[in-house]
């Protein structure tokens, strides 16, 4: 108060009035009002509320000097903060939530979602960003962006090791590939992010979680099924299924209206999702399946035509169906995948162009870059050819299709997937050894495989004579094996 009296001493005019407390709110220990202040004296009255005084007197003088004073700057809030503070004090336009954990990327959509949540649900917003290997550039300046949008805090978690160890590697071991090509990059990332959001919600005492997924995609299902499985008590808010914003221009207008800094990064013509496993591309010319992708679209892999003219050989060490080393060097799951991404990328490995069936029913065209993952799939399957017998491999392959379907559909925490994972772990117990692969201009092929548990016996498989396998035995086997076909043919011919 001493500071306020000091700055008001330049005028002989004196005003005094009663403060209507119901119009004032506290926001981050500062006075905030649901309307603009009409006079300097009203400002002091608002300030007195912060200190428990009902009446304040101030001499009104040089308004230019008044506005320059730092005390006033500390008290006055922007219109955005006033609106936010008003929203968080009571019920929002759509109801009331206490605290929401938002999956946050820092882009336009999630930046706009922050004030939208506060306006519509009168809640505190905690932004959460998961580092799943999307790149350092994607994480820079996020805290400032989140708070500028109105979030109370930003929580960032490094999930790379957990992502590879607990989500990617089980899918790799299972041989899970969706619709013949897709290696499930985005599908595996969503449950690890959603799981972390549930954990954060518990830590900060949130009663809701929110995401920026559209109502047309698969990701909304993946996030929400994980929320249901891990904490069914949490409320789930999906703004894209609720608000009137229909596109980028609407979002920009909403951001300007609420004084939210609009990200100045150049808008990509493609919709991309990147993590340590892959990079996906959708949109623009790719929406027409007849169009060939442009060469400058790819970011992780070089054009195979421009890849080195000399092939590169690498050795992958595998233990119980899971990769553990590259060229004899033991690495953590995330480090191993990072190294293989670099090696595979320079040889143009892992480009996939496909039309897939989305869970919501429509078809979608996407282009994927999965250099390290493509190498690992070839390596693991190459070693399995030595260590798994025919009947077991056929059953494993059939279950892999269902496993991939469950992961794609967001049912990571479904008991069925967990049960199949137990089978995959058991059936690959002896898939241990090493595989050498040849990388050359976009192709990867197994050229050598070794295992102490190999079921391959050269003394049996050789064309040379063998004491274990008598070729004469084949005649009786063929007669018995072909008996049903022989009987059916005899019936047709009246024999």
Short mmCIF file of C-alpha atoms in Angstrom, two decimals:
data_model
loop_
_atom_site.label_atom_id
_atom_site.label_comp_id
_atom_site.label_asym_id
_atom_site.label_seq_id
_atom_site.Cartn_x
_atom_site.Cartn_y
_atom_site.Cartn_z
CA UNK A 1 0.00 0.00 0.00
CA UNK A 2 2.91 2.32 0.64
CA UNK A 3 3.93 1.96 -2.99
CA UNK A 4 0.44 2.76 -4.22
CA UNK A 5 0.24 5.92 -2.04
CA UNK A 6 3.60 7.03 -3.35
CA UNK A 7 2.55 6.87 -6.96
CA UNK A 8 -0.74 8.66 -6.27
CA UNK A 9 0.73 11.70 -4.49
CA UNK A 10 0.96 13.87 -7.60
CA UNK A 11 -2.76 14.93 -7.71
CA UNK A 12 -4.95 17.02 -5.40
CA UNK A 13 -8.04 15.12 -6.41
CA UNK A 14 -9.24 12.43 -4.00
CA UNK A 15 -11.84 9.72 -4.57
CA UNK A 16 -13.14 6.99 -2.25
CA UNK A 17 -15.64 4.21 -2.83
CA UNK A 18 -16.79 0.79 -1.60
CA UNK A 19 -15.43 -2.27 -3.44
CA UNK A 20 -18.00 -4.85 -4.63
CA UNK A 21 -16.07 -8.00 -3.80
CA UNK A 22 -18.23 -10.32 -5.85
CA UNK A 23 -16.78 -8.87 -9.07
CA UNK A 24 -13.15 -9.60 -8.21
CA UNK A 25 -11.13 -12.80 -8.44
CA UNK A 26 -7.68 -13.85 -7.37
CA UNK A 27 -5.43 -15.38 -10.05
CA UNK A 28 -1.89 -16.52 -9.26
CA UNK A 29 -1.81 -14.21 -6.21
CA UNK A 30 -2.77 -11.21 -8.34
CA UNK A 31 -6.01 -9.26 -8.66
CA UNK A 32 -7.98 -10.04 -11.77
CA UNK A 33 -11.36 -8.66 -12.82
CA UNK A 34 -14.10 -9.93 -15.12
CA UNK A 35 -14.29 -6.50 -16.72
CA UNK A 36 -11.84 -3.70 -17.50
CA UNK A 37 -11.11 -1.16 -14.75
CA UNK A 38 -12.68 2.23 -15.39
CA UNK A 39 -10.35 4.30 -13.21
CA UNK A 40 -7.12 4.30 -11.29
CA UNK A 41 -9.07 4.58 -8.04
CA UNK A 42 -10.96 1.40 -8.87
CA UNK A 43 -7.64 -0.29 -9.45
CA UNK A 44 -6.53 0.54 -5.94
CA UNK A 45 -9.82 -0.68 -4.60
CA UNK A 46 -9.22 -4.00 -6.33
CA UNK A 47 -5.72 -4.10 -4.94
CA UNK A 48 -6.98 -3.45 -1.43
CA UNK A 49 -9.09 -6.59 -1.73
CA UNK A 50 -5.91 -8.61 -2.12
CA UNK A 51 -4.82 -7.37 1.29
CA UNK A 52 -8.22 -7.65 2.99
CA UNK A 53 -9.27 -3.92 2.83
CA UNK A 54 -12.79 -2.91 1.78
CA UNK A 55 -12.21 0.80 1.12
CA UNK A 56 -9.25 2.55 -0.52
CA UNK A 57 -8.48 6.21 -1.20
CA UNK A 58 -6.14 7.45 -3.94
CA UNK A 59 -5.28 10.76 -5.52
CA UNK A 60 -5.74 10.60 -9.27
CA UNK A 61 -3.10 12.49 -11.18
CA UNK A 62 -0.86 11.97 -14.16
CA UNK A 63 -2.28 8.85 -15.79
CA UNK A 64 0.84 8.37 -17.97
CA UNK A 65 3.08 8.05 -14.95
CA UNK A 66 0.44 5.89 -13.31
CA UNK A 67 0.50 3.28 -16.08
CA UNK A 68 4.25 3.09 -16.14
CA UNK A 69 4.52 2.10 -12.52
CA UNK A 70 5.66 -1.48 -12.01
CA UNK A 71 3.23 -2.03 -9.17
CA UNK A 72 0.32 -1.36 -11.49
CA UNK A 73 1.82 -3.67 -14.10
CA UNK A 74 1.99 -6.41 -11.49
CA UNK A 75 -1.67 -5.92 -10.61
CA UNK A 76 -3.19 -5.47 -14.05
CA UNK A 77 -3.61 -8.66 -16.06
CA UNK A 78 -4.22 -9.05 -19.76
CA UNK A 79 -7.75 -9.59 -20.96
CA UNK A 80 -6.85 -13.23 -21.54
CA UNK A 81 -5.89 -13.78 -17.92
CA UNK A 82 -9.02 -12.01 -16.74
CA UNK A 83 -11.21 -14.27 -18.85
CA UNK A 84 -9.36 -17.40 -17.74
CA UNK A 85 -9.51 -16.47 -14.09
CA UNK A 86 -13.25 -15.89 -14.38
CA UNK A 87 -13.74 -19.25 -16.06
CA UNK A 88 -11.77 -21.18 -13.45
CA UNK A 89 -13.76 -19.66 -10.58
CA UNK A 90 -17.09 -21.22 -11.51
CA UNK A 91 -18.85 -23.59 -13.84
CA UNK A 92 -17.78 -23.37 -17.48
CA UNK A 93 -20.03 -23.23 -20.50
CA UNK A 94 -20.34 -27.04 -20.58
CA UNK A 95 -19.93 -27.98 -16.94
CA UNK A 96 -17.37 -28.08 -14.19
CA UNK A 97 -14.15 -30.08 -13.88
CA UNK A 98 -11.45 -29.53 -11.29
CA UNK A 99 -8.22 -30.28 -13.15
CA UNK A 100 -7.54 -31.73 -16.59
CA UNK A 101 -4.36 -33.37 -17.89
CA UNK A 102 -4.05 -32.56 -21.60
CA UNK A 103 -1.91 -34.47 -24.10
CA UNK A 104 0.06 -31.50 -25.41
CA UNK A 105 2.26 -31.04 -28.46
CA UNK A 106 2.57 -27.26 -28.59
CA UNK A 107 0.94 -27.02 -32.00
CA UNK A 108 -2.05 -24.89 -32.92
CA UNK A 109 -4.71 -27.42 -31.92
CA UNK A 110 -3.44 -28.19 -28.43
CA UNK A 111 -2.57 -24.54 -27.80
CA UNK A 112 -6.19 -23.62 -28.49
CA UNK A 113 -7.53 -26.52 -26.43
CA UNK A 114 -6.01 -25.08 -23.24
CA UNK A 115 -8.18 -21.91 -23.08
CA UNK A 116 -11.13 -23.85 -24.52
CA UNK A 117 -11.01 -26.29 -21.60
CA UNK A 118 -10.84 -23.46 -19.09
CA UNK A 119 -13.65 -21.56 -20.74
CA UNK A 120 -15.94 -24.57 -21.15
CA UNK A 121 -15.17 -26.54 -18.00
CA UNK A 122 -13.86 -23.90 -15.59
CA UNK A 123 -10.84 -26.08 -14.87
CA UNK A 124 -7.14 -25.92 -14.22
CA UNK A 125 -5.15 -27.39 -17.15
CA UNK A 126 -1.95 -29.38 -16.74
CA UNK A 127 -0.24 -29.99 -20.08
CA UNK A 128 1.61 -33.26 -20.57
CA UNK A 129 4.19 -34.02 -23.24
CA UNK A 130 5.73 -37.46 -23.72
CA UNK A 131 9.16 -37.81 -25.28
CA UNK A 132 8.82 -40.92 -27.42
CA UNK A 133 11.62 -39.95 -29.78
CA UNK A 134 9.89 -37.31 -31.89
CA UNK A 135 13.04 -35.20 -31.89
CA UNK A 136 14.56 -32.46 -29.73
CA UNK A 137 13.11 -29.71 -31.92
CA UNK A 138 9.58 -30.79 -31.07
CA UNK A 139 10.20 -30.22 -27.35
CA UNK A 140 11.85 -26.79 -27.45
CA UNK A 141 9.96 -23.91 -25.87
CA UNK A 142 6.98 -26.04 -24.88
CA UNK A 143 6.73 -24.77 -21.31
CA UNK A 144 6.53 -21.15 -22.41
CA UNK A 145 3.91 -22.02 -25.04
CA UNK A 146 1.80 -23.99 -22.58
CA UNK A 147 1.78 -21.26 -19.95
CA UNK A 148 1.14 -18.56 -22.54
CA UNK A 149 -1.96 -20.52 -23.53
CA UNK A 150 -3.16 -20.55 -19.93
CA UNK A 151 -1.91 -23.87 -18.58
CA UNK A 152 -0.84 -23.99 -14.95
CA UNK A 153 2.13 -26.22 -15.70
CA UNK A 154 3.79 -28.48 -18.25
CA UNK A 155 4.97 -31.98 -17.37
CA UNK A 156 7.45 -33.67 -19.73
CA UNK A 157 8.42 -37.33 -19.39
CA UNK A 158 11.13 -39.23 -21.24
CA UNK A 159 9.35 -42.44 -22.25
CA UNK A 160 11.75 -43.63 -24.96
CA UNK A 161 13.16 -46.64 -23.14
CA UNK A 162 9.76 -47.71 -21.82
CA UNK A 163 8.25 -47.24 -25.27
CA UNK A 164 10.78 -49.50 -26.98
CA UNK A 165 11.18 -52.06 -24.19
CA UNK A 166 7.54 -52.53 -23.13
CA UNK A 167 5.61 -51.75 -26.30
CA UNK A 168 7.73 -52.00 -29.46
CA UNK A 169 9.74 -55.10 -28.55
CA UNK A 170 6.68 -57.21 -27.57
CA UNK A 171 5.12 -56.40 -30.95
CA UNK A 172 8.38 -57.26 -32.66
CA UNK A 173 8.60 -60.57 -30.81
CA UNK A 174 5.01 -61.36 -31.77
CA UNK A 175 5.62 -60.53 -35.42
CA UNK A 176 2.67 -58.12 -35.36
CA UNK A 177 2.11 -56.43 -38.73
CA UNK A 178 -1.22 -54.81 -39.58
CA UNK A 179 -2.67 -55.55 -43.02
CA UNK A 180 0.54 -57.04 -44.42
CA UNK A 181 2.66 -53.87 -44.22
CA UNK A 182 2.06 -51.47 -41.33
CA UNK A 183 4.51 -51.89 -38.45
CA UNK A 184 2.20 -50.14 -35.96
CA UNK A 185 4.34 -47.09 -35.18
CA UNK A 186 1.59 -44.73 -34.04
CA UNK A 187 -0.54 -47.57 -32.66
CA UNK A 188 2.16 -48.58 -30.16
CA UNK A 189 2.95 -45.01 -29.09
CA UNK A 190 -0.55 -43.98 -28.03
CA UNK A 191 -0.99 -46.43 -25.12
CA UNK A 192 2.38 -45.56 -23.57
CA UNK A 193 1.45 -41.86 -23.70
CA UNK A 194 -2.05 -42.47 -22.35
CA UNK A 195 -0.66 -44.65 -19.56
CA UNK A 196 1.65 -41.83 -18.49
CA UNK A 197 -1.27 -39.38 -18.56
CA UNK A 198 -3.19 -41.57 -16.13
CA UNK A 199 -0.15 -41.60 -13.83
CA UNK A 200 0.19 -37.80 -14.04
CA UNK A 201 -3.51 -37.36 -13.35
CA UNK A 202 -3.08 -39.30 -10.12
CA UNK A 203 0.01 -37.29 -9.13
CA UNK A 204 -1.59 -33.87 -9.65
CA UNK A 205 -5.07 -34.82 -8.45
CA UNK A 206 -6.80 -34.38 -11.81
CA UNK A 207 -10.32 -35.61 -12.35
CA UNK A 208 -10.14 -35.60 -16.16
CA UNK A 209 -7.88 -36.15 -19.15
CA UNK A 210 -8.11 -34.64 -22.63
CA UNK A 211 -6.63 -35.21 -26.08
CA UNK A 212 -6.61 -33.40 -29.42
CA UNK A 213 -7.53 -36.37 -31.63
CA UNK A 214 -10.16 -35.87 -34.32
CA UNK A 215 -13.40 -37.81 -34.47
CA UNK A 216 -12.37 -39.47 -37.74
CA UNK A 217 -9.16 -41.16 -36.66
CA UNK A 218 -7.89 -44.18 -34.77
CA UNK A 219 -6.00 -42.30 -32.06
CA UNK A 220 -9.10 -41.19 -30.16
CA UNK A 221 -9.93 -44.86 -29.59
CA UNK A 222 -6.37 -45.76 -28.56
CA UNK A 223 -6.19 -42.99 -25.97
CA UNK A 224 -9.61 -43.55 -24.50
CA UNK A 225 -9.48 -47.34 -24.28
CA UNK A 226 -6.26 -46.97 -22.30
CA UNK A 227 -7.93 -44.45 -19.99
CA UNK A 228 -10.85 -46.84 -19.49
CA UNK A 229 -8.56 -49.77 -18.76
CA UNK A 230 -6.31 -47.99 -16.27
CA UNK A 231 -8.66 -45.55 -14.53
CA UNK A 232 -12.34 -45.72 -15.51
CA UNK A 233 -13.16 -42.95 -13.01
CA UNK A 234 -11.40 -40.29 -15.08
CA UNK A 235 -13.55 -38.00 -17.18
CA UNK A 236 -12.45 -37.81 -20.81
CA UNK A 237 -12.72 -34.62 -22.87
CA UNK A 238 -12.26 -34.71 -26.65
CA UNK A 239 -12.67 -31.10 -27.92
CA UNK A 240 -12.72 -32.06 -31.60
CA UNK A 241 -15.94 -33.97 -30.94
CA UNK A 242 -17.48 -31.05 -29.05
CA UNK A 243 -16.42 -27.63 -30.29
CA UNK A 244 -17.47 -25.56 -33.29
CA UNK A 245 -13.92 -25.23 -34.64
CA UNK A 246 -13.83 -26.96 -38.02
CA UNK A 247 -10.34 -26.23 -39.30
CA UNK A 248 -7.09 -24.33 -39.03
CA UNK A 249 -8.57 -20.89 -39.77
CA UNK A 250 -11.23 -21.30 -37.09
CA UNK A 251 -8.55 -22.35 -34.62
CA UNK A 252 -6.44 -19.30 -35.44
CA UNK A 253 -9.42 -16.99 -34.93
CA UNK A 254 -10.21 -18.60 -31.59
CA UNK A 255 -6.57 -18.21 -30.54
CA UNK A 256 -6.56 -14.51 -31.43
CA UNK A 257 -9.84 -13.93 -29.61
CA UNK A 258 -8.39 -15.44 -26.44
CA UNK A 259 -4.95 -13.84 -26.81
CA UNK A 260 -3.26 -17.21 -27.25
CA UNK A 261 0.09 -17.00 -29.10
CA UNK A 262 -0.36 -18.81 -32.41
CA UNK A 263 2.61 -21.09 -33.18
CA UNK A 264 4.67 -19.42 -35.89
CA UNK A 265 6.10 -22.64 -37.30
CA UNK A 266 5.43 -23.21 -40.97
CA UNK A 267 2.38 -25.37 -41.54
CA UNK A 268 3.35 -28.65 -43.20
CA UNK A 269 1.28 -29.73 -46.16
CA UNK A 270 1.40 -33.25 -44.67
CA UNK A 271 0.01 -34.60 -41.43
CA UNK A 272 2.95 -36.32 -39.75
CA UNK A 273 3.51 -38.40 -36.65
CA UNK A 274 7.04 -39.18 -35.55
CA UNK A 275 8.49 -41.32 -32.81
CA UNK A 276 11.52 -43.53 -32.30
CA UNK A 277 9.98 -46.35 -34.35
CA UNK A 278 8.69 -44.53 -37.42
CA UNK A 279 7.57 -41.41 -39.26
CA UNK A 280 4.16 -41.36 -40.94
CA UNK A 281 2.92 -39.08 -43.72
CA UNK A 282 -0.71 -38.40 -44.63
CA UNK A 283 -2.67 -35.71 -46.45
CA UNK A 284 -2.10 -33.42 -49.45
CA UNK A 285 -1.42 -35.39 -52.66
CA UNK A 286 -1.34 -38.65 -50.72
CA UNK A 287 -5.11 -38.44 -50.31
CA UNK A 288 -5.35 -39.62 -53.92
CA UNK A 289 -4.00 -43.21 -54.00
CA UNK A 290 -3.09 -42.71 -57.66
CA UNK A 291 -0.42 -40.12 -56.82
CA UNK A 292 3.19 -41.12 -56.29
CA UNK A 293 4.77 -39.55 -53.19
CA UNK A 294 7.11 -36.66 -53.87
CA UNK A 295 10.79 -37.33 -53.28
CA UNK A 296 11.21 -34.38 -50.91
CA UNK A 297 8.50 -35.71 -48.58
CA UNK A 298 10.72 -38.33 -46.94
CA UNK A 299 12.71 -37.28 -43.88
CA UNK A 300 14.26 -40.39 -42.28
CA UNK A 301 15.41 -42.30 -45.35
CA UNK A 302 17.37 -41.37 -48.45
CA UNK A 303 16.04 -42.20 -51.87
CA UNK A 304 17.15 -45.80 -52.55
CA UNK A 305 18.41 -44.65 -55.94
CA UNK A 306 20.80 -42.28 -54.16
CA UNK A 307 21.84 -44.75 -51.43
CA UNK A 308 25.46 -45.99 -51.30
CA UNK A 309 26.52 -48.20 -54.20
CA UNK A 310 28.29 -50.52 -51.80
CA UNK A 311 26.19 -52.81 -49.56
CA UNK A 312 26.62 -52.76 -45.78
CA UNK A 313 26.53 -55.86 -43.58
CA UNK A 314 25.37 -55.69 -39.96
CA UNK A 315 24.97 -58.32 -37.25
CA UNK A 316 22.04 -58.27 -34.83
CA UNK A 317 22.30 -60.20 -31.55
CA UNK A 318 19.01 -61.63 -30.26
CA UNK A 319 18.03 -63.18 -26.92
CA UNK A 320 14.66 -64.92 -26.48
CA UNK A 321 13.18 -63.14 -29.46
CA UNK A 322 14.38 -59.64 -28.50
CA UNK A 323 17.32 -57.72 -30.04
CA UNK A 324 20.16 -56.88 -27.66
CA UNK A 325 23.18 -55.87 -29.76
CA UNK A 326 24.39 -54.38 -33.04
CA UNK A 327 27.70 -55.61 -34.45
CA UNK A 328 28.59 -57.11 -31.08
CA UNK A 329 27.84 -53.93 -29.11
CA UNK A 330 25.20 -54.42 -26.40
CA UNK A 331 22.78 -51.48 -26.31
CA UNK A 332 19.66 -50.41 -24.42
CA UNK A 333 16.42 -50.84 -26.38
CA UNK A 334 16.11 -47.16 -27.31
CA UNK A 335 19.80 -46.78 -28.16
CA UNK A 336 19.75 -49.91 -30.31
CA UNK A 337 16.77 -48.69 -32.31
CA UNK A 338 18.30 -45.22 -32.69
CA UNK A 339 21.47 -46.69 -34.16
CA UNK A 340 19.57 -48.92 -36.58
CA UNK A 341 17.43 -45.98 -37.71
CA UNK A 342 20.57 -44.14 -38.71
CA UNK A 343 22.10 -47.15 -40.48
CA UNK A 344 18.90 -48.11 -42.24
CA UNK A 345 18.04 -44.54 -43.17
CA UNK A 346 21.22 -43.97 -45.16
CA UNK A 347 20.46 -47.09 -47.22
CA UNK A 348 16.84 -46.12 -47.92
CA UNK A 349 15.45 -49.00 -45.85
CA UNK A 350 11.87 -49.14 -44.56
CA UNK A 351 9.65 -47.13 -46.91
CA UNK A 352 6.05 -48.35 -47.01
CA UNK A 353 3.20 -46.91 -49.09
CA UNK A 354 -0.18 -48.44 -48.30
CA UNK A 355 -3.96 -48.00 -48.15
CA UNK A 356 -5.22 -49.28 -44.81
CA UNK A 357 -8.59 -49.81 -43.18
CA UNK A 358 -9.04 -47.47 -40.24
CA UNK A 359 -10.82 -48.76 -37.18
CA UNK A 360 -13.66 -46.26 -37.66
CA UNK A 361 -14.49 -47.80 -41.04
CA UNK A 362 -12.93 -45.62 -43.73
CA UNK A 363 -9.88 -46.36 -45.83
CA UNK A 364 -6.81 -44.18 -45.47
CA UNK A 365 -3.63 -43.83 -47.51
CA UNK A 366 -0.40 -43.40 -45.59
CA UNK A 367 3.32 -43.51 -46.26
CA UNK A 368 5.61 -44.74 -43.50
CA UNK A 369 9.35 -44.66 -42.88
CA UNK A 370 10.51 -47.37 -40.46
CA UNK A 371 14.21 -48.01 -41.16
CA UNK A 372 15.33 -49.59 -37.88
CA UNK A 373 12.08 -51.47 -37.41
CA UNK A 374 12.25 -53.04 -40.86
CA UNK A 375 15.75 -54.32 -40.15
CA UNK A 376 14.69 -55.77 -36.81
CA UNK A 377 11.68 -57.61 -38.23
CA UNK A 378 13.88 -59.26 -40.86
CA UNK A 379 16.43 -60.22 -38.21
CA UNK A 380 13.99 -61.74 -35.72
CA UNK A 381 12.05 -63.67 -38.34
CA UNK A 382 15.29 -64.86 -39.88
CA UNK A 383 16.39 -66.36 -36.56
CA UNK A 384 12.96 -67.88 -35.91
CA UNK A 385 13.36 -69.95 -39.07
CA UNK A 386 16.04 -71.86 -37.17
CA UNK A 387 14.47 -72.10 -33.74
CA UNK A 388 10.70 -72.59 -34.13
CA UNK A 389 9.11 -75.75 -35.54
CA UNK A 390 6.47 -75.78 -38.26
CA UNK A 391 3.31 -76.19 -36.15
CA UNK A 392 4.42 -73.60 -33.61
CA UNK A 393 5.35 -71.11 -36.32
CA UNK A 394 2.00 -71.49 -38.07
CA UNK A 395 0.13 -70.86 -34.83
CA UNK A 396 2.40 -67.94 -33.95
CA UNK A 397 1.83 -66.36 -37.37
CA UNK A 398 -1.94 -66.74 -37.08
CA UNK A 399 -1.95 -65.16 -33.62
CA UNK A 400 0.31 -62.36 -34.85
CA UNK A 401 -2.51 -61.18 -37.12
CA UNK A 402 -4.89 -60.90 -34.18
CA UNK A 403 -2.19 -59.36 -32.01
CA UNK A 404 -1.64 -56.63 -34.61
CA UNK A 405 -5.37 -56.03 -34.93
CA UNK A 406 -5.73 -55.53 -31.17
CA UNK A 407 -2.80 -53.10 -31.03
CA UNK A 408 -4.07 -51.15 -34.04
CA UNK A 409 -7.51 -50.91 -32.40
CA UNK A 410 -6.11 -49.49 -29.15
CA UNK A 411 -6.68 -52.62 -27.06
CA UNK A 412 -3.15 -52.82 -25.68
CA UNK A 413 -4.34 -53.44 -22.13
CA UNK A 414 -6.92 -56.00 -23.22
CA UNK A 415 -6.51 -59.35 -21.41
CA UNK A 416 -6.55 -61.11 -24.78
CA UNK A 417 -3.44 -59.28 -25.97
CA UNK A 418 -1.72 -59.87 -22.65
CA UNK A 419 -2.54 -63.59 -22.85
CA UNK A 420 -1.20 -63.83 -26.39
CA UNK A 421 1.91 -62.00 -25.27
CA UNK A 422 2.51 -64.73 -22.68
CA UNK A 423 2.36 -67.27 -25.50
CA UNK A 424 4.75 -65.22 -27.65
CA UNK A 425 7.22 -64.99 -24.76
CA UNK A 426 7.09 -68.74 -24.22
CA UNK A 427 7.33 -69.77 -27.88
CA UNK A 428 10.41 -67.56 -28.44
CA UNK A 429 12.37 -68.70 -25.39
CA UNK A 430 14.92 -70.44 -27.63
CA UNK A 431 15.04 -67.72 -30.30
CA UNK A 432 18.54 -66.73 -29.29
CA UNK A 433 21.52 -66.19 -31.56
CA UNK A 434 22.72 -63.77 -34.22
CA UNK A 435 21.65 -62.72 -37.70
CA UNK A 436 23.72 -61.00 -40.37
CA UNK A 437 21.85 -58.80 -42.82
CA UNK A 438 22.78 -57.13 -46.08
CA UNK A 439 21.56 -53.56 -46.64
CA UNK A 440 21.57 -52.29 -50.18
CA UNK A 441 19.58 -49.55 -51.93
CA UNK A 442 16.32 -49.93 -50.04
CA UNK A 443 16.47 -53.69 -49.52
CA UNK A 444 17.39 -55.72 -46.46
CA UNK A 445 18.01 -59.46 -46.60
CA UNK A 446 19.23 -62.11 -44.20
CA UNK A 447 22.49 -63.67 -45.34
CA UNK A 448 23.50 -65.56 -42.18
CA UNK A 449 21.83 -66.87 -39.03
CA UNK A 450 23.22 -68.79 -36.04
CA UNK A 451 21.69 -70.20 -32.86
CA UNK A 452 22.73 -72.65 -30.15
CA UNK A 453 19.10 -73.83 -30.22
CA UNK A 454 18.90 -74.35 -33.97
CA UNK A 455 16.56 -77.12 -35.11
CA UNK A 456 18.40 -77.28 -38.40
CA UNK A 457 20.63 -80.35 -38.73
CA UNK A 458 22.96 -80.45 -41.68
CA UNK A 459 23.42 -84.20 -41.34
CA UNK A 460 19.66 -84.66 -41.80
CA UNK A 461 18.95 -81.97 -44.39
CA UNK A 462 21.90 -82.83 -46.62
CA UNK A 463 21.26 -84.63 -49.91
CA UNK A 464 23.91 -87.07 -48.85
CA UNK A 465 22.87 -90.35 -47.23
CA UNK A 466 21.88 -90.14 -43.56
CA UNK A 467 21.45 -92.68 -40.79
CA UNK A 468 18.54 -90.70 -39.30
CA UNK A 469 16.52 -90.14 -42.46
CA UNK A 470 16.01 -93.08 -44.85
CA UNK A 471 14.67 -91.78 -48.15
CA UNK A 472 12.87 -95.07 -48.76
CA UNK A 473 10.57 -94.27 -45.82
CA UNK A 474 9.05 -91.44 -47.85
CA UNK A 475 7.08 -93.84 -50.04
CA UNK A 476 4.91 -95.15 -47.18
CA UNK A 477 4.50 -91.66 -45.75
CA UNK A 478 3.22 -90.31 -49.08
CA UNK A 479 0.68 -93.17 -49.43
CA UNK A 480 -0.77 -92.52 -45.99
CA UNK A 481 -0.63 -88.71 -46.24
CA UNK A 482 -2.34 -88.77 -49.62
CA UNK A 483 -4.96 -91.40 -48.72
CA UNK A 484 -7.93 -88.95 -48.42
CA UNK A 485 -7.20 -87.52 -51.87
CA UNK A 486 -6.85 -90.99 -53.33
CA UNK A 487 -10.19 -92.16 -51.85
CA UNK A 488 -12.03 -89.11 -53.16
CA UNK A 489 -10.66 -89.64 -56.65
CA UNK A 490 -11.68 -93.33 -56.57
CA UNK A 491 -15.24 -92.31 -55.62
CA UNK A 492 -15.52 -89.87 -58.52
CA UNK A 493 -14.31 -92.50 -60.98
CA UNK A 494 -16.59 -95.23 -59.57
CA UNK A 495 -13.75 -97.41 -58.46
#
